[in-house]
Structures are given as structure tokens and as C-alpha cells.
mmCIF file of C-alpha atoms in Angstrom:
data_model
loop_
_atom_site.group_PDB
_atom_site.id
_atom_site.type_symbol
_atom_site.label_atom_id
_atom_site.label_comp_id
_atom_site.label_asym_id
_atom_site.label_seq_id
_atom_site.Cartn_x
_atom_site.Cartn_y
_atom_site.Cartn_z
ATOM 1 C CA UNK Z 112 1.967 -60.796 13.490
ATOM 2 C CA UNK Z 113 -0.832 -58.757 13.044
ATOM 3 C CA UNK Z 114 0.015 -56.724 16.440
ATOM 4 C CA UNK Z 115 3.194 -55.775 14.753
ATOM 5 C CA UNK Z 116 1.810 -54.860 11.195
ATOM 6 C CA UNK Z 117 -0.600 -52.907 13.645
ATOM 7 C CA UNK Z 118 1.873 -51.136 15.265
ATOM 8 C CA UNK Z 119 4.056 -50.283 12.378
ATOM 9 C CA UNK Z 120 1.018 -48.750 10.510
ATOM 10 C CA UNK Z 121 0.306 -46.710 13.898
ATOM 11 C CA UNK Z 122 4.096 -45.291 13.707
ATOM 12 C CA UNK Z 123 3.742 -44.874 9.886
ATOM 13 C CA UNK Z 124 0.667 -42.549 10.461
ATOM 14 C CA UNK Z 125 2.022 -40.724 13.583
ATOM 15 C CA UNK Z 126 5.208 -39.850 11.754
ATOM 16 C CA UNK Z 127 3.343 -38.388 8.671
ATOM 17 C CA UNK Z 128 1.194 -36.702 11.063
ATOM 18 C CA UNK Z 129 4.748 -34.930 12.715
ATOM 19 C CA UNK Z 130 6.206 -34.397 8.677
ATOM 20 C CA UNK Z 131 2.592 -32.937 7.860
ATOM 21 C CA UNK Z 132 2.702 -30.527 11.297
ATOM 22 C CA UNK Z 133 6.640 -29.688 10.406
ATOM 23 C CA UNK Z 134 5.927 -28.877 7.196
ATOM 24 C CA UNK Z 135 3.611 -26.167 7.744
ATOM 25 C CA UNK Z 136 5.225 -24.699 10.789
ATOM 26 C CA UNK Z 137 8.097 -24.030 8.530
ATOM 27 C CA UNK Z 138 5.928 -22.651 6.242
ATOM 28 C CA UNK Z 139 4.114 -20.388 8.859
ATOM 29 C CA UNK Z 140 7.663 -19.233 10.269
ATOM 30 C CA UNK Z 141 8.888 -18.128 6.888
ATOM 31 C CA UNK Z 142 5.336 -16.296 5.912
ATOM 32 C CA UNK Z 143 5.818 -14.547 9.114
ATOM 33 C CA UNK Z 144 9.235 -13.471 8.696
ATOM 34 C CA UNK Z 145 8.746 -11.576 5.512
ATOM 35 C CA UNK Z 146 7.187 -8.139 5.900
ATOM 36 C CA UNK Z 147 4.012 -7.356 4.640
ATOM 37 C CA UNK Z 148 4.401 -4.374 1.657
ATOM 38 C CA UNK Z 149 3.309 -1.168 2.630
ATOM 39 C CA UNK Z 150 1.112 0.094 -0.181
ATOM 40 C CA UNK Z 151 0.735 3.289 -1.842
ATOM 41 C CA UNK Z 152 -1.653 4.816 -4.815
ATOM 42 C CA UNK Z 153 1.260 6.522 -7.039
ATOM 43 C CA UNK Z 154 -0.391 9.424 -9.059
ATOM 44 C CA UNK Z 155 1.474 10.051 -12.017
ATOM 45 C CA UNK Z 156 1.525 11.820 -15.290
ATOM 46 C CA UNK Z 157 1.592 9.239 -18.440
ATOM 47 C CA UNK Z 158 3.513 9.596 -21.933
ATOM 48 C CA UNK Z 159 -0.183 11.084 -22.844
ATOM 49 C CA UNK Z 160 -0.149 13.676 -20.603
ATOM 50 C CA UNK Z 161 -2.597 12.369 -18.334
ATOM 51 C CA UNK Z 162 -2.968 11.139 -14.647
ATOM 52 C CA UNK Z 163 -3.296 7.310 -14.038
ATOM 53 C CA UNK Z 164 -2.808 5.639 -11.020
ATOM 54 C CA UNK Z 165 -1.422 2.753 -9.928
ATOM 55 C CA UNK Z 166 -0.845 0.577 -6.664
ATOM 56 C CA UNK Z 167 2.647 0.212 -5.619
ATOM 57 C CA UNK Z 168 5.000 -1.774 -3.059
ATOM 58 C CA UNK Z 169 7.399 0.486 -0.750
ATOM 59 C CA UNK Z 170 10.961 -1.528 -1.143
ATOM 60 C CA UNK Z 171 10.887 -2.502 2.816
ATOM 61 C CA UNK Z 172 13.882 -4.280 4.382
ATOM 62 C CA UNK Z 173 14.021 -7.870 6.353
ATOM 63 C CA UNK Z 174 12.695 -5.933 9.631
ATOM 64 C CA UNK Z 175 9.846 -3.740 7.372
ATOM 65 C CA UNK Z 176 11.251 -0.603 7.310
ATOM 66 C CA UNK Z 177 11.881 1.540 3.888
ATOM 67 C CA UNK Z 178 14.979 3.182 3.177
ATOM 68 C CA UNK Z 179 14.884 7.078 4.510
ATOM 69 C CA UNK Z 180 13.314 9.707 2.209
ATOM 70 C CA UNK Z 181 14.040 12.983 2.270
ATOM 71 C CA UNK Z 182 11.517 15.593 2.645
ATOM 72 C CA UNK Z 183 11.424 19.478 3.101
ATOM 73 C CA UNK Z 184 8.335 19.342 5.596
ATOM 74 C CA UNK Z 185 5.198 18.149 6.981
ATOM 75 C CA UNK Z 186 1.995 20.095 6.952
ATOM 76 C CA UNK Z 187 -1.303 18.836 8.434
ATOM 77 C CA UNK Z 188 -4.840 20.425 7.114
ATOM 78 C CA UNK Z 189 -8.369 19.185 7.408
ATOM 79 C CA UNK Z 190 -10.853 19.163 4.557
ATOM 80 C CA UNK Z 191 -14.555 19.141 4.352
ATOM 81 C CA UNK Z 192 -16.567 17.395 2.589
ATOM 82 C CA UNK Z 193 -17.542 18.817 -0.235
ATOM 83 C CA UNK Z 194 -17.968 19.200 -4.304
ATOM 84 C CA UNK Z 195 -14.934 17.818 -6.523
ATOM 85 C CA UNK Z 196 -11.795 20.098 -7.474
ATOM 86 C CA UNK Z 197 -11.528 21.129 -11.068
ATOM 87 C CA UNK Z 198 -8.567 18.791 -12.515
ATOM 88 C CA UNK Z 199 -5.464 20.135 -10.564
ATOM 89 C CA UNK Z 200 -1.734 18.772 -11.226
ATOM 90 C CA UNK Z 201 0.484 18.515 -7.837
ATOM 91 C CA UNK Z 202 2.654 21.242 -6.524
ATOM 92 C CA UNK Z 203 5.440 19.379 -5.924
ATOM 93 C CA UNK Z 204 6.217 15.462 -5.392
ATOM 94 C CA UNK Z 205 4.596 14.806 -2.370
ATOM 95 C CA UNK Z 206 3.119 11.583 0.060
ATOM 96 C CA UNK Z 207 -0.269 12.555 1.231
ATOM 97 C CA UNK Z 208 -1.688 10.256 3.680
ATOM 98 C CA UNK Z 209 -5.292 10.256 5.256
ATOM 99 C CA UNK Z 210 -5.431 10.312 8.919
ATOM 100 C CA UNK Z 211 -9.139 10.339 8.890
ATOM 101 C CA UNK Z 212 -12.292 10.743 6.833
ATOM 102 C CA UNK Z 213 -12.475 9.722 2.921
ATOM 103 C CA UNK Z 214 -11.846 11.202 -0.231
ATOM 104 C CA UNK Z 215 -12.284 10.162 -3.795
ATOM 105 C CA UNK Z 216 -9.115 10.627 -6.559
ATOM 106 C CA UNK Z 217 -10.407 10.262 -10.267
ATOM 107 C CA UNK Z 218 -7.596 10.219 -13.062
ATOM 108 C CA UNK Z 219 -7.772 9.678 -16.933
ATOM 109 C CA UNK Z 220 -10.427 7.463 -18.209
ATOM 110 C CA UNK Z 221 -12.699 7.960 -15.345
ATOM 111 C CA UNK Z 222 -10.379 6.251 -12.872
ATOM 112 C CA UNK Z 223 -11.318 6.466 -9.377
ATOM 113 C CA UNK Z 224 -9.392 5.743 -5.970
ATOM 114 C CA UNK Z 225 -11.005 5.698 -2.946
ATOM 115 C CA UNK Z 226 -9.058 7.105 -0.393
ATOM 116 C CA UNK Z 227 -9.571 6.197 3.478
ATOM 117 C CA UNK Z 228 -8.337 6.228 7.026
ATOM 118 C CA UNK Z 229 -4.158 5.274 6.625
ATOM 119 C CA UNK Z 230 -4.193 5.554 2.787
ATOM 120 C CA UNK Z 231 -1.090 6.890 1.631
ATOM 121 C CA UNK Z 232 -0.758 8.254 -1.927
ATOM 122 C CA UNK Z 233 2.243 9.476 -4.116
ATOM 123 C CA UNK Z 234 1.762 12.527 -5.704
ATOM 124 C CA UNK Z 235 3.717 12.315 -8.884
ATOM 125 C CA UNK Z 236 1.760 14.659 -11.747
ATOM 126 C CA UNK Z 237 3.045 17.745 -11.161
ATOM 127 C CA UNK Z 238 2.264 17.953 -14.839
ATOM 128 C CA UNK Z 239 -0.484 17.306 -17.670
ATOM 129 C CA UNK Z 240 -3.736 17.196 -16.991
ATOM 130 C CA UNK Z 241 -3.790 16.046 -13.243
ATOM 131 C CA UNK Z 242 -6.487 14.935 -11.328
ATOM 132 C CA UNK Z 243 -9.849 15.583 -9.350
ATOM 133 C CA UNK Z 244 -10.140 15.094 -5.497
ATOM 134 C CA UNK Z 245 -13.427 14.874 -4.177
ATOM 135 C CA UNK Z 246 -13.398 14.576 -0.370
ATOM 136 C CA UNK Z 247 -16.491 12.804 0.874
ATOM 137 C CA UNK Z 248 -18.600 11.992 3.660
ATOM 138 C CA UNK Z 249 -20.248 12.947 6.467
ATOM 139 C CA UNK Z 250 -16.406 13.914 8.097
ATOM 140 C CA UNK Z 251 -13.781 16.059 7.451
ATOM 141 C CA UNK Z 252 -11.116 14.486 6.376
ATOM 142 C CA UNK Z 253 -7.473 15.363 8.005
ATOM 143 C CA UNK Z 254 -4.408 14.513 5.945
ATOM 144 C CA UNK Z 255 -0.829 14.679 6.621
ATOM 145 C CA UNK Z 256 0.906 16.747 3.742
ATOM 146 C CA UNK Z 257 5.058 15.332 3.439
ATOM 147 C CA UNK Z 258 6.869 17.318 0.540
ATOM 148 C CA UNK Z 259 9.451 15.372 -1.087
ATOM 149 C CA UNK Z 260 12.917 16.576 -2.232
ATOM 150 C CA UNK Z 261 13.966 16.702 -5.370
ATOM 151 C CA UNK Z 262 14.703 12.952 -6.091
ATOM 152 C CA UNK Z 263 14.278 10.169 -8.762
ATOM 153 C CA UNK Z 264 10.404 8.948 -8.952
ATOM 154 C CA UNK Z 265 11.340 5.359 -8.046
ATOM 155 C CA UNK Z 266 10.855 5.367 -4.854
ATOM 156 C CA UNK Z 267 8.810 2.084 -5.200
ATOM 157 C CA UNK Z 268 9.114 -1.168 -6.368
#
């Protein structure tokens, strides 16, 4: 008798043990099916006329990939450290993404982004105020320039 109540508590526990391990496998596939977000700094011009910044999703796809965007170029330029811009508005919509070396953004209220290595940021104030770039560090920093076409500003989620 007591073999038996032995042996059904054993087969109790190992079966909870294979429910426990299913469980989170299940859980582990699904996590690892959805895409990470790609994340950008979106630079825009408020209802007040100033820059603010915010962080924002790209809209990806099951596989990770955004929808195509159209843009009239690319242009690559490298930047030294140095002192801050006065406040400057964009020229145009435009990603700018860091290849290498830092900079700092600063927006309304003091704001500041750090900018690194793979940041990309959405230029969106092409009006107002605008912003100050300060590009620090011992390093140049080299960015990758991609004017967008004309196109609505929700490009994000």
C-alpha cells in the first residue's frame, strides 16, 4: 500500500514537473516569435511651438521588418566634437542615425537625448523653435543622413 501511494505521488510530481517545463517552453517560443521594436527618438514640433521628444516603436511585421519608406537620398558626414548648435529646426523630415561617436539632443524644457552608436532619430520640427545638438566626446561622430519624402508623420506606432 504504501509502495503504491509512493509511486503515485512520484508520477504526480514528475507530471507537474513536464506541465511546469511545457508551460514555459510555450511561453519562450511565443516571446521569441514576436519581434523586438526597433526604437526611434521622434523630434517634433508641439501645439506650443516647441521641440519635445519622444521614444517611439517602428510598426514591424511578424518577420521584423517595417513597411518601405520612401526617401529622396542618403548622405553620410562626420562631426566633431565640439560646442552646442544655436537652436536649429530640421530641413526637411529626415531619419538620422549614428554610426559612431555620441551626441547630445536638448528640446523644450531642458530635455536631453543622448544619442549613441545605432541610435536612430526622427527629425520631425522642421518648425518652431527646434532644437540644440551638441556632439560629444573624444570621437567624431559619423551619421547617416536619409531624407524623407513628403509623407504623413505617422510613420510610428
Amino acid at each position: 500500500m504504501r509502495s503504491t501511494r509512493n509511486q503515485l505521488a512520484l508520477v504526480v510530481c514528475v507530471v507537474a514537473l513536464l506541465l511546469t517545463w511545457r508551460a514555459n517552453t510555450d511561453r519562450d517560443v511565443v516571446a521569441a516569435q514576436a519581434p523586438k521594436p526597433i526604437i526611434a527618438t521622434r523630434i517634433y514640433t508641439g501645439t506650443d511651438g516647441l521641440s519635445h521628444a519622444e521614444e517611439t516603436a517602428m510598426t514591424l511585421t511578424a518577420g521584423g521588418v517595417s513597411d518601405m519608406m520612401k526617401a529622396t537620398g542618403a548622405q553620410f558626414s562626420r562631426r566633431p566634437p565640439g560646442p552646442a548648435s544655436d537652436w536649429h529646426v530640421g530641413p526637411r523630415r529626415q531619419f538620422v542615425i549614428t554610426l559612431s561617436g555620441h551626441a547630445e539632443l536638448e528640446v523644450s524644457g531642458g530635455r536631453k537625448v543622448t544619442v549613441g552608436p545605432g541610435h536612430i532619430t526622427l527629425i520631425e520640427d522642421t518648425t518652431g523653435k527646434g532644437h540644440i545638438t551638441k556632439n560629444v566626446g573624444p570621437d567624431d561622430r559619423i551619421v547617416v543622413t536619409i531624407p524623407l519624402e513628403d509623407q504623413p508623420a505617422a510613420v510610428h506606432k
